[in-house]
Each structure stands twice: as structure tokens, then as C-alpha cells.
Coordinates of C-alpha atoms in Angstrom, one line a residue:
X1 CA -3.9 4.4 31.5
X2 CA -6.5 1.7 31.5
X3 CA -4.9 -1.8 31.9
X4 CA -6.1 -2.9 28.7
X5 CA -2.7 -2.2 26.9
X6 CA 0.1 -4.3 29.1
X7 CA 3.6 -2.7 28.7
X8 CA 5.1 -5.9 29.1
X9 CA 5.3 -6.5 24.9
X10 CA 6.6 -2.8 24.6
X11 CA 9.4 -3.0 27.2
X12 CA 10.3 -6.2 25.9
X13 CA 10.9 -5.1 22.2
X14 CA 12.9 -2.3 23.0
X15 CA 15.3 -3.6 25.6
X16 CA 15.9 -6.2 23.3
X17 CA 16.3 -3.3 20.5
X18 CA 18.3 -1.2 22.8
X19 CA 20.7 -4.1 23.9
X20 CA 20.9 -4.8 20.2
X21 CA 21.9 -1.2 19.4
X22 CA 25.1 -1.4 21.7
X23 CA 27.2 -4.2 19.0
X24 CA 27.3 -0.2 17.1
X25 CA 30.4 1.6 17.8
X26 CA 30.5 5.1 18.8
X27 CA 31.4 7.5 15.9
X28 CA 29.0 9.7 15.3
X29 CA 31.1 13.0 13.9
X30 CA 29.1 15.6 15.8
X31 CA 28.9 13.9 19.3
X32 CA 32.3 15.4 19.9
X33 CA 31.5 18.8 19.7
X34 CA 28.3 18.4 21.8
X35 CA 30.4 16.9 24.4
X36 CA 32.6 19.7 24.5
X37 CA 29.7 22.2 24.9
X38 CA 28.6 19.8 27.7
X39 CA 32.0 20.1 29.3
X40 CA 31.7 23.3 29.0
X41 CA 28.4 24.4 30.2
X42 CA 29.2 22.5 33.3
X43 CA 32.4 23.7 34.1
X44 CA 31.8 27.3 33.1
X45 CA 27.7 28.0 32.3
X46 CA 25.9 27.8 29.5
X47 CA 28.2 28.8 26.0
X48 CA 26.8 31.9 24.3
X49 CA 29.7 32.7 22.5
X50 CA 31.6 30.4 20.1
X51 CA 34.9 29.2 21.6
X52 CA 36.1 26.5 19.3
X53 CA 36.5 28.4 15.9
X54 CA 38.7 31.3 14.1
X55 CA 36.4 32.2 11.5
X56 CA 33.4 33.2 14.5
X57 CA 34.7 33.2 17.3
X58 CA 33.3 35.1 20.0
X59 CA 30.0 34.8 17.6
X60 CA 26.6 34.3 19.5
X61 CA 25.8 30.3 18.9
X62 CA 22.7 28.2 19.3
X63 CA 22.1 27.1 22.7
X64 CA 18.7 25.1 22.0
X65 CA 20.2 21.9 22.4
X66 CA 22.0 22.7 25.8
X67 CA 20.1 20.4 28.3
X68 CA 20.7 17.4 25.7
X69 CA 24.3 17.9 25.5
X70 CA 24.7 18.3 28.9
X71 CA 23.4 14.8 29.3
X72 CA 25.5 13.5 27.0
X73 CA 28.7 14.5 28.6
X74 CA 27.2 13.6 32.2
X75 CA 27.1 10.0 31.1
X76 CA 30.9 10.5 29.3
X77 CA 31.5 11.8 32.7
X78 CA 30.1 9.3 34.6
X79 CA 31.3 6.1 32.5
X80 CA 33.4 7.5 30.0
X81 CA 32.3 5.8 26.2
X82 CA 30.3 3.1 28.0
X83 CA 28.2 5.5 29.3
X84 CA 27.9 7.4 25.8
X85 CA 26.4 3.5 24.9
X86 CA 24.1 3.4 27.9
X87 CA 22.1 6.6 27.4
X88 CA 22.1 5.7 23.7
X89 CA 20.8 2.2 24.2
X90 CA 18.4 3.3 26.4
X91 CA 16.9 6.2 24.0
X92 CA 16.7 3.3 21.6
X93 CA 14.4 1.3 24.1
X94 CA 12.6 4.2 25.4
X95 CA 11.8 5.3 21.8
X96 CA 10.9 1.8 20.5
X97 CA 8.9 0.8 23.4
X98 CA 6.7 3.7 23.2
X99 CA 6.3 3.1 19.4
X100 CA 5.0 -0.4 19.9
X101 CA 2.7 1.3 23.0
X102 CA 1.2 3.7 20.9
X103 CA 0.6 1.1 18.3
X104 CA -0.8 -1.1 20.7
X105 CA -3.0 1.6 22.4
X106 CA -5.1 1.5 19.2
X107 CA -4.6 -3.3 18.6
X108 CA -5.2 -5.2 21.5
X109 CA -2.8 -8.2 20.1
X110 CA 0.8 -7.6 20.4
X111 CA 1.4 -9.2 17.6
X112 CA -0.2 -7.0 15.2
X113 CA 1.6 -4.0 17.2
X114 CA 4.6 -5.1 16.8
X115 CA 4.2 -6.1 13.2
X116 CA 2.8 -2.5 12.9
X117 CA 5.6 -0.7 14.7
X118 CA 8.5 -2.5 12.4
X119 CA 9.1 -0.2 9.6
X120 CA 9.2 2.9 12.2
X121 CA 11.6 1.0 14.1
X122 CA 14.0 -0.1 10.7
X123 CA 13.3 3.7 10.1
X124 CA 14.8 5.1 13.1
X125 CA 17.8 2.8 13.2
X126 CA 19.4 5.0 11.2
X127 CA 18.9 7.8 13.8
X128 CA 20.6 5.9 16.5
X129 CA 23.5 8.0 17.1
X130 CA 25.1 9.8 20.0
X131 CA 23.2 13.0 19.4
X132 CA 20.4 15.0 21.3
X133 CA 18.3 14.7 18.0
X134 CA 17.9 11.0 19.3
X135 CA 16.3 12.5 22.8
X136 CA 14.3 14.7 20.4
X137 CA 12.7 11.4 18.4
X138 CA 12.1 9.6 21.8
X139 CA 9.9 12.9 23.2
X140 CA 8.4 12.6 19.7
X141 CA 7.3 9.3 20.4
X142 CA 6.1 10.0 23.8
X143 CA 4.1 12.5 22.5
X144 CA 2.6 10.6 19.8
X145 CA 1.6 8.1 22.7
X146 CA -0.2 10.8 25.1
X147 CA -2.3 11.8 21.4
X148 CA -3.0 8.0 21.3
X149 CA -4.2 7.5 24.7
X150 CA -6.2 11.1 25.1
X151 CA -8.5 9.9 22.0
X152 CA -10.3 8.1 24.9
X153 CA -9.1 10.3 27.5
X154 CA -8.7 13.8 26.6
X155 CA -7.0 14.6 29.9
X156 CA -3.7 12.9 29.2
X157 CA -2.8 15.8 26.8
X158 CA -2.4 17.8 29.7
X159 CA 1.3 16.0 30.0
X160 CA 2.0 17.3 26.9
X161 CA 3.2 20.8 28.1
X162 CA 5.6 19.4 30.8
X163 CA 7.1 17.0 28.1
X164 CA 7.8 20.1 25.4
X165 CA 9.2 21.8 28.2
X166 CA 12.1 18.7 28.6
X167 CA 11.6 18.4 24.7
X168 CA 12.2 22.5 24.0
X169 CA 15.6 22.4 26.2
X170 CA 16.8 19.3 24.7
X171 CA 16.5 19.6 21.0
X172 CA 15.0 22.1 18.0
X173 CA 12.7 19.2 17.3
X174 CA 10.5 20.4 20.0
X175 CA 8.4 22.2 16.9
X176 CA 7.1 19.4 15.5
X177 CA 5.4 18.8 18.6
X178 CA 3.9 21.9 19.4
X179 CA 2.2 21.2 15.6
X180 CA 1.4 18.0 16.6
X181 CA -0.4 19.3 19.7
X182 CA -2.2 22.3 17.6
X183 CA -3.5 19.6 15.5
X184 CA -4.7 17.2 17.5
X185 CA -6.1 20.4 20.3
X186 CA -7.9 21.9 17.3
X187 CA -9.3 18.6 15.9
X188 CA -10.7 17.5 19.7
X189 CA -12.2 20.8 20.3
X190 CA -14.4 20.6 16.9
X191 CA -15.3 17.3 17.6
X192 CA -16.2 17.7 21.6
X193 CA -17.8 21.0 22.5
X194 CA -16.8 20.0 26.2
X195 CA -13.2 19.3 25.5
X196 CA -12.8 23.6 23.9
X197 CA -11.5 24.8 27.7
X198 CA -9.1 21.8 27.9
X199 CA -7.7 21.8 24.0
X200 CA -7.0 25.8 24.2
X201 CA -5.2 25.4 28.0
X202 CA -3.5 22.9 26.2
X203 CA -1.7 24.9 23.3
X204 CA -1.3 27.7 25.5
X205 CA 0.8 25.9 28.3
X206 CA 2.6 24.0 24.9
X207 CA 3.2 27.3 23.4
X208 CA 4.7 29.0 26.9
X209 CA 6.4 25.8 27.8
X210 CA 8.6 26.1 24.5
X211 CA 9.6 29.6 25.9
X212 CA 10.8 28.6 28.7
X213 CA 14.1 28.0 27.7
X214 CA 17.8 30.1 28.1
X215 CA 17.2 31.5 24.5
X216 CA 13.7 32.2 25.3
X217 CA 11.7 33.3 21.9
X218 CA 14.4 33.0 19.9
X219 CA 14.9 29.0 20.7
X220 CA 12.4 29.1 17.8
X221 CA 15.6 30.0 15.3
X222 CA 17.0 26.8 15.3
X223 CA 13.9 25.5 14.4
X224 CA 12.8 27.4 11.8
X225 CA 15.9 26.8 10.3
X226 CA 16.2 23.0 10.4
X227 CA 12.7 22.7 8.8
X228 CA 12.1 25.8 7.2
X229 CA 15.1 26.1 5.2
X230 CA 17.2 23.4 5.5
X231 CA 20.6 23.7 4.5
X232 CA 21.2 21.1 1.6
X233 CA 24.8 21.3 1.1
X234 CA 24.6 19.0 4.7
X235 CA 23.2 15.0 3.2
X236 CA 21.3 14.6 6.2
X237 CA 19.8 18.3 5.2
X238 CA 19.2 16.9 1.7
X239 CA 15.3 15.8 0.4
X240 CA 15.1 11.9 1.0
X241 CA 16.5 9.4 -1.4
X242 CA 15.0 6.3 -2.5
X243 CA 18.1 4.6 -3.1
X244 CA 19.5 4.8 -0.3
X245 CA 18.6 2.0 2.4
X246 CA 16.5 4.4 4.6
X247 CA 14.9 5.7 1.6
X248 CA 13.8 2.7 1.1
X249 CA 12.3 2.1 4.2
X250 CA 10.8 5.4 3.8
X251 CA 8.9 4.5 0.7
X252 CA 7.9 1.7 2.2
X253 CA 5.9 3.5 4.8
X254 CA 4.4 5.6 2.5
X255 CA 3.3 2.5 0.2
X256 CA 1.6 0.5 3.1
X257 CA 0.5 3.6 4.5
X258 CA -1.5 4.8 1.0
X259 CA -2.6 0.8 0.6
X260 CA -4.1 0.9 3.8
X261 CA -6.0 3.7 3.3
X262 CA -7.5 2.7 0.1
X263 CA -8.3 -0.8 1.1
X264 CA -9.2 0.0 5.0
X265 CA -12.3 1.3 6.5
X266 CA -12.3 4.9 6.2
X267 CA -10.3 6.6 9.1
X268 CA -11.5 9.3 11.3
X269 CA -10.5 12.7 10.5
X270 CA -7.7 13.2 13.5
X271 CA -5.1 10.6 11.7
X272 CA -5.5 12.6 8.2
X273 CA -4.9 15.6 10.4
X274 CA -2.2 14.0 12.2
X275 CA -0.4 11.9 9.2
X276 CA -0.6 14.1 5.9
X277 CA 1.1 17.4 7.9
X278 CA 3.7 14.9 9.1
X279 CA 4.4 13.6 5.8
X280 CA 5.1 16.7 4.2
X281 CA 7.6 17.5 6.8
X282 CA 9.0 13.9 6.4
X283 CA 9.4 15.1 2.5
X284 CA 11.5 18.5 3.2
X285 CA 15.1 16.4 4.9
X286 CA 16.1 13.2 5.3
X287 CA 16.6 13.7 8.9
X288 CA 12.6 14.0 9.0
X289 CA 11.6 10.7 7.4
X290 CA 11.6 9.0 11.3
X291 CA 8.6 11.3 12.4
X292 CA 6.3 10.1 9.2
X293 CA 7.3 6.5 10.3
X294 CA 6.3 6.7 13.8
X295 CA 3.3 8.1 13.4
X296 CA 1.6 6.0 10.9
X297 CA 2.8 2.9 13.3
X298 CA -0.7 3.1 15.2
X299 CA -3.0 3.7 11.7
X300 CA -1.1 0.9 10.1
X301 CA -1.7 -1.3 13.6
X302 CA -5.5 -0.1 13.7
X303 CA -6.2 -0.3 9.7
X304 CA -3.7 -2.6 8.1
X305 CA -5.4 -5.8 8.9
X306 CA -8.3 -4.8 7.5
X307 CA -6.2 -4.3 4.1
X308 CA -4.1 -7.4 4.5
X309 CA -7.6 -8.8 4.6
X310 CA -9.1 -8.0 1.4
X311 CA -6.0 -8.2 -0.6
X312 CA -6.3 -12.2 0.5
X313 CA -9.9 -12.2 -0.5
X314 CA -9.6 -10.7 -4.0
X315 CA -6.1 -13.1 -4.5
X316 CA -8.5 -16.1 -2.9
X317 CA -5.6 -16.6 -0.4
X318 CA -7.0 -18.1 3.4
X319 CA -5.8 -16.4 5.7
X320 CA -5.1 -17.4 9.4
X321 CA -7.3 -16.6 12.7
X322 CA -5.6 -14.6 15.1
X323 CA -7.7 -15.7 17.8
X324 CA -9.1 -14.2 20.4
X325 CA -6.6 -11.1 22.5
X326 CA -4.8 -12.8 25.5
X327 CA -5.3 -12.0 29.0
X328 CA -3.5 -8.6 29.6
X329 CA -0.2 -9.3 32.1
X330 CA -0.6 -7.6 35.5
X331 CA 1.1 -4.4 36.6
X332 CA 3.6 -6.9 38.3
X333 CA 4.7 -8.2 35.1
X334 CA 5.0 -5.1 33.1
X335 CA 7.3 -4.2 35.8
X336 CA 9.8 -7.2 36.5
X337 CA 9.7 -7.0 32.4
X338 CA 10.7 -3.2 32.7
X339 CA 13.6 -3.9 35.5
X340 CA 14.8 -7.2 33.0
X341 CA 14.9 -4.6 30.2
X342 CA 17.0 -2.4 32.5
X343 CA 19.5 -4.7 33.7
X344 CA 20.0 -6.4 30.0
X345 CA 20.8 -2.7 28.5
X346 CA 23.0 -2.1 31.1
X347 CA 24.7 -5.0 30.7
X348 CA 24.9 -4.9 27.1
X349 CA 26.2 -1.5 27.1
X350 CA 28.9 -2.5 30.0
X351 CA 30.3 -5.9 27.7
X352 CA 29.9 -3.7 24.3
X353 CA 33.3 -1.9 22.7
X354 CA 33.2 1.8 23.9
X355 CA 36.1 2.8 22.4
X356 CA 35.0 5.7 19.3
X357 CA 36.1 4.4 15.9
X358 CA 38.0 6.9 14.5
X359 CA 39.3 4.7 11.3
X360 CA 37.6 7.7 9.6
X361 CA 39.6 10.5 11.6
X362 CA 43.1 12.2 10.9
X363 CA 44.3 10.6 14.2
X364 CA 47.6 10.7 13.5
X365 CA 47.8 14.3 12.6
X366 CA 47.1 15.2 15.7
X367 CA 50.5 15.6 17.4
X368 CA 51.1 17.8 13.5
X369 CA 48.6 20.2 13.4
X370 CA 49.5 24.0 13.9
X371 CA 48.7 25.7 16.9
X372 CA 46.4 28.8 16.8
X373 CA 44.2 29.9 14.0
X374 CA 44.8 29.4 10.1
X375 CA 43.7 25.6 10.2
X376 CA 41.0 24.7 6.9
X377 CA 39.6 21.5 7.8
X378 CA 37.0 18.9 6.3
X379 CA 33.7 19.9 7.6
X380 CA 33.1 16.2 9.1
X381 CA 36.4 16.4 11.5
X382 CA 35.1 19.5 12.8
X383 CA 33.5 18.2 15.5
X384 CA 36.8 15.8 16.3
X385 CA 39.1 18.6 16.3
X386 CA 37.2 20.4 19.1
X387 CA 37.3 17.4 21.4
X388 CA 40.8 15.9 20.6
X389 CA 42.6 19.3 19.2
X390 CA 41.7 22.2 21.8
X391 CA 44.8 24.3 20.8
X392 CA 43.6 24.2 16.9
X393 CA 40.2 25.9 16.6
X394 CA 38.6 25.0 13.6
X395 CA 37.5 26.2 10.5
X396 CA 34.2 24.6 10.1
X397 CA 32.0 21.9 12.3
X398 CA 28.6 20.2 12.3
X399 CA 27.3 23.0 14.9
X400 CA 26.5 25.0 11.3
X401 CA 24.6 27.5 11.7
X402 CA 26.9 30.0 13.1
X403 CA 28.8 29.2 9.8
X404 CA 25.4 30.4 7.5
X405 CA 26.1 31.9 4.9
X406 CA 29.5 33.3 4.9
X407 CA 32.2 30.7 6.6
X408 CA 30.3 27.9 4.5
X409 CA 30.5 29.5 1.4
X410 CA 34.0 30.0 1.4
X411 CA 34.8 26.8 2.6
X412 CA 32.6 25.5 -0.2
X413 CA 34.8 27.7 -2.6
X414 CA 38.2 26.4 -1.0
X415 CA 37.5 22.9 -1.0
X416 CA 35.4 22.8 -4.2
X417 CA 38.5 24.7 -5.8
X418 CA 36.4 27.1 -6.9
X419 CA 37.8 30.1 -9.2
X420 CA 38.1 31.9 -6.3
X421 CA 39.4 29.7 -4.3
X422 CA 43.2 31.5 -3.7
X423 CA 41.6 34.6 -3.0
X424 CA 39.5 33.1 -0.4
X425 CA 42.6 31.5 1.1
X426 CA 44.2 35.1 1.4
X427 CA 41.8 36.9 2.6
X428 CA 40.9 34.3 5.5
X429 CA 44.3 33.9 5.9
X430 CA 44.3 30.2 5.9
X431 CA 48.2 28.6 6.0
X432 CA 47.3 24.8 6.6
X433 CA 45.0 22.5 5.0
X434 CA 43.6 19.1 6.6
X435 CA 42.0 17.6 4.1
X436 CA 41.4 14.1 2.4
X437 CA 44.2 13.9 0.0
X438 CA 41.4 12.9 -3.1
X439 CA 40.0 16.7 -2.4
X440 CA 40.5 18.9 -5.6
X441 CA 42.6 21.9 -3.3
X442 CA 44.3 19.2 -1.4
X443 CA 45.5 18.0 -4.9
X444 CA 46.0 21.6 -6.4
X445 CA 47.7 23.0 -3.3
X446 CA 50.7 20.6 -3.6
X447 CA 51.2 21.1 -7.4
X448 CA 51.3 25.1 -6.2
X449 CA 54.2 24.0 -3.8
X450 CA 52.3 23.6 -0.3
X451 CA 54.4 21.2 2.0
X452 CA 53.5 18.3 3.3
X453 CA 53.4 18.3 7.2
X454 CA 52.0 15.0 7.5
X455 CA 49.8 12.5 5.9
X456 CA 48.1 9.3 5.3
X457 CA 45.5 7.2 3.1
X458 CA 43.1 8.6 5.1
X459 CA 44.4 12.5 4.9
X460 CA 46.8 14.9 4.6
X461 CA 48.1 18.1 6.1
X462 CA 49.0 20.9 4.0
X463 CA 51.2 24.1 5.1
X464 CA 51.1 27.4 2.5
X465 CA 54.2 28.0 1.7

């Protein structure tokens, strides 16, 4: 890396960033059932076959995120719910750091970087949960750094291979950056005749490195099906929305993304490559948006003062000098500014509350709930069942995709009180409901005489009679 770009600005945004990110509670609704895969992968090898539902169980199940949940119940292991914090505080500062890097790769003032890197970083707050997807979004970020840096030194996308092979056994995400290399490999070898042997070893070792995983080609399920088809019954699955807070971040990336293009210099070709694929993907979930974000945080770093600049012109408004760049800290002081960054995560994470929040959470139906099969329960408590519920195996959870299209449906049907609801209820043979006591069966059920086992504000459980 040339010494140019100091990592000392980085660093220090993101442990400040991943510090911050500890005052958030854990809660996330599908961090429980990726723990108990964890648990279970450890104690017994890696899960094939469901083990934590009646309606498939014993079904094959996804194991593309295996290595990521594994981590996350290492650091549950290792620190209990203060360790859940730490490895999510420090996803935060890896990913933020190497935002502001790559933005800084291409603006030699900080400043300007970090200005830059802003709205990716507002973006992906709202992806700070206990999840592998947040490991996914921090090798995204990497990777968009090794693009930045091989535009003056093509052999840095050599590391890109090694980090889809992490990436591929830690998250579905990993497809998004096997495009991003195919991109960025295809534009370099049009553009240098000499770099053709070094792009195509490149995809090649990024297409067998995604491979090389325990589902092997079909790791690429997942995958397709997260941004392919999407499953839009799920919010996060849903197309963006501008009126909620992220979407509003998200529009305004796009806005000073499409004003810095008209009022910039032109750009080369590799960030329309790069950005306008991106987008589009950005556009198909709400999960996405982060990607878009990230990646225009380096074009808006490189182009956007040249826009700021002539919108002041035409409105007559003077401007200030930046000045010339500063020195660039020594390699001394990008690392005591790394090992700071450490210590003050750690510590954050070590003072924070660890304790889940489960306001949100039947808690007190726990010691209630039936034992065996026959259990309908919301799809958001899925996940909480599995970790605090063991005997109960559950209906539906966020895993998903082993519930496409039949266990969903019905659910849907049941909890929707569809027409068809009753006969859904027989022939699944459900006899309880846990449900929030506003749902239109939960409300239906008891007029039709189902008892009352147990209940709250919060929820209620239902036995057929």
C-alpha cells in the first residue's frame, strides 16, 4: 500500500463508531437461531438437516452461513452477551474504517473522506445487528478497498480470491463480490493489454474460491435466492422505502451521487461499471441499499468537491480553502491509533448492557408452552423459541428458506385468517397458538372457544380445544 493514505483517520472513525455501536442492546430476532446452529455445529458438525422445526424437520437446510455463525456463538461462548457486543462492535469499526480507507485511497485530505464516507456509514447503521450478514457487508467493504487500491496497482486484486473464500463460508452475500470482481477484472483487462493474464487468474481463483465451501456449487442457492427472488412477504426482503429513515438515507445517496455526476468532471468508465450494477441491486431489497452506499463513498470523495464547487460559483457563494494535504502519520502512528481503537471497543463492549432485550418476546410463556410439536408461532419469535424453548420446535423462523413455499403459505393463511385458515389448522395439526393477541386468528380462535393458557399485552397462548 503506498504510504500516502495513513490509516490513522480510518481507525479512528470506526473505533469511535464501533464503541458507539455498543450503547445498542442485543435483540436482533434471528441471532438466536444462528447461535443455536453455532452450538450446534460445534458440538455435533455442521447441521444438514433441520432440527428445530415440526413442519421440516429432518429437511436439508442452508448451511452457507455456517463459518459466520460459528463465530457468533464462539464469542457467546467465550463472553456470553458481551462478547455478542464485541464482535459486533468490531464489524462496525472494521466496516467503517475501510469505508473511510477506500474513500481516502482516491482524497488525500481526511476531511473530505470522511465527509464522503458519512451517508454509507448512516446507511449501514441500520445493518448493525448480531448477524453474519454484518461480516458479509464488512468483506464487502474490504473488497471495495482492494478495487480502490489495484486502480494503481493491479496486483492487490490478487487478495481478492482468499477474501471470497472467508466471505463465501460466511455469508450468501459473497455474490456480490464475485460481480464486483468480474466487473472491475473485465474493465482492467480492456483497458491494460498487460493486466489480461492477471484479470482472468483473478475471476477464475474468485469463481473456485466461492466453491470451496461445505455446500459446494450449490452455496450459490442461497444466493440466488436472496437477490434473485427475494421473498417480499419478509420487510427487510421488501423494495426500499423512502419513508422510512434508511430510505431516506438511501435517496440521499442517490441524489448526491446523480448531482455529482452531472456537475463533476466526467468519471472514468470503471465507477459507471462499478456503481450503476450496484445500484440496481441496491433497488431489488432493502437489505441491499448498504452496498450502493459504500460504494459511491470513494466517487463522492474523488468527484463531490468538484460539484460542491460549482454549485458555489453559480449561487456566488465563497467558498473556503482546504489548504494544502497534511503530512501523512508514520506507520507508528497508524498503529498506536489501531491498538487505542482496540482497547476503547473492548472496553466499550465490556461497560455496555449485554443483557438481550426481550420486551418484544413472549418471555413469560415460556414455562407455558406445550411440549412437542403442534406449536403456530409468530414468525419473528421463531428464532427465540429455538434458543430459549428447545423442547418446543417451531412452526416458522427467520432461517426461511426451508419454509419456501409451502410452511409459509400456510402460516400466511393461519395468521392472515385466511378462508382457509381452519382447514390449514387441521391438516397441520396445529393445537396451540402463540401469537400477539391483536392477530386476526388470535382474536377468532378465542370467539371459536380456544383456551387461554397464558397471556400478556405483549402475547397470548392459545390451546384448540
Amino acid at each position: 500500500m503506498s504510504r500516502r493514505m495513513s490509516w490513522s483517520a480510518p481507525l479512528l472513525v470506526g473505533a469511535t463508531f464501533g464503541a458507539l455501536s455498543t450503547l445498542a442492546t442485543v435483540g436482533d430476532s434471528d441471532l438466536y437461531w444462528h447461535l443455536a446452529q453455532g452450538r450446534q455445529t460445534l458440538a455435533e458438525g455442521l447441521a444438514r438437516l433441520d432440527r428445530f422445526s415440526w413442519t421440516v424437520n429432518g429437511a436439508p437446510v442452508l448451511t452457507d452461513q455456517w463459518l459466520g455463525q460459528v463465530a457468533w456463538y464462539g464469542a457467546y461462548a467465550a463472553w456470553g452477551w458481551h462478547g455478542i457486543v464485541l464482535l459486533r462492535a468490531v464489524l462496525v469499526m472494521a466496516i467503517v474504517a475501510l469505508v473511510v480507507a477506500a474513500a481516502l485511497s482516491v482524497h488525500a485530505r481526511p476531511f473530505v473522506a470522511v465527509l464522503a464516507a458519512l451517508p454509507a456509514i448512516a446507511l449501514t447503521r441500520f445493518s448493525w445487528t448480531e448477524r453474519p450478514e454484518l461480516m458479509g457487508l464488512a468483506c464487502f467493504a474490504a473488497l471495495l478497498l482492494i478495487v480502490r487500491l489495484a486502480e494503481e496497482r493491479p496486483r492487490v486484486l490478487l487478495g481478492a480470491p482468499f477474501l471470497l473464500l472467508l466471505w463465501a463460508n460466511l455469508h450468501g452475500s459473497f455474490a456480490l463480490g464475485l460481480v464486483v470482481v468480474a466487473i472491475v477484472c473485465g474493465e482492467l483487462a480492456l483497458r491494460r493489454g498487460d493486466a489480461r493474464a492477471l484479470a482472468l487468474g483473478v475471476v477464475f481463483a474468485s469463481v473456485v474460491a466461492t466453491l470451496v465451501t461445505p455446500s459446494g456449487p450449490a452455496i450459490w442457492t442461497s444466493a440466488g435466492g436472496h437477490f434473485l427472488a427475494p421473498p417480499r412477504v419478509i420487510q427487510e426482503e421488501g423494495v426500499p422505502d423512502v419513508t422510512e429513515p434508511y430510505g431516506l438515507v438511501f435517496a440521499f445517496v442517490i441524489a448526491a451521487v446523480l448531482v455529482t455526476s452531472l456537475l463533476s468532471r466526467p468519471a472514468p468508465l470503471r465507477e459507471a461499471a462499478l456503481l450503476i450494477p450496484l445500484f440496481f441491486v441496491s433497488l431489488t431489497a432493502a437489505r441491499h441499499t448498504p452496498f450502493f452506499a459504500v460504494a459511491s463513498a470513494p466517487y463522492l470523495a474523488a468527484h463531490a468537491p468538484d460539484a460542491i464547487a460549482a454549485i458555489a460559483r453559480r449561487l456566488r457563494v465563497p467558498l473556503p480553502s482546504l489548504g494544502l494535504p497534511t503530512a501523512v502519520p508514520g506507520m507508528r502512528i497508524d498503529l498506536a491509533t489501531g491498538i487505542l481503537g482496540i482497547v476503547a471497543v473492548i472496553a466499550a463492549a465490556a461497560l455496555a448492557r449485554a443483557e438481550p432485550d426481550l420486551r418484544s418476546y413472549p418471555v413469560a410463556a415460556l414455562e407455558s408452552l406445550p411440549k412437542g410439536t403442534g406449536l403456530l408461532n409468530e414468525y419473528d419469535w421463531g428464532g427465540f423459541l429455538i434458543w430459549y424453548a428447545p423442547a418446543t420446535p417451531v412452526f416458522v423462523d427467520g432461517r426461511l428458506f426451508p419454509y419456501l413455499p409451502g410452511v409459509l403459505d400456510d402460516y400466511r393463511a393461519i395468521v392472515g385468517l385466511r378462508p382457509e385458515w381452519q382447514s390449514v389448522i387441521a391438516r397441520r395439526d396445529v393445537r396451540a397458538l402463540l401469537l400477539r393477541p391483536a392477530a386476526p386468528v388470535a382474536v377468532r380462535a378465542r370467539e371459536l372457544g380456544w383456551r387461554v393458557v397464558s397471556s400478556s399485552t405483549g402475547y397470548v397462548l392459545l390451546a384448540r380445544p
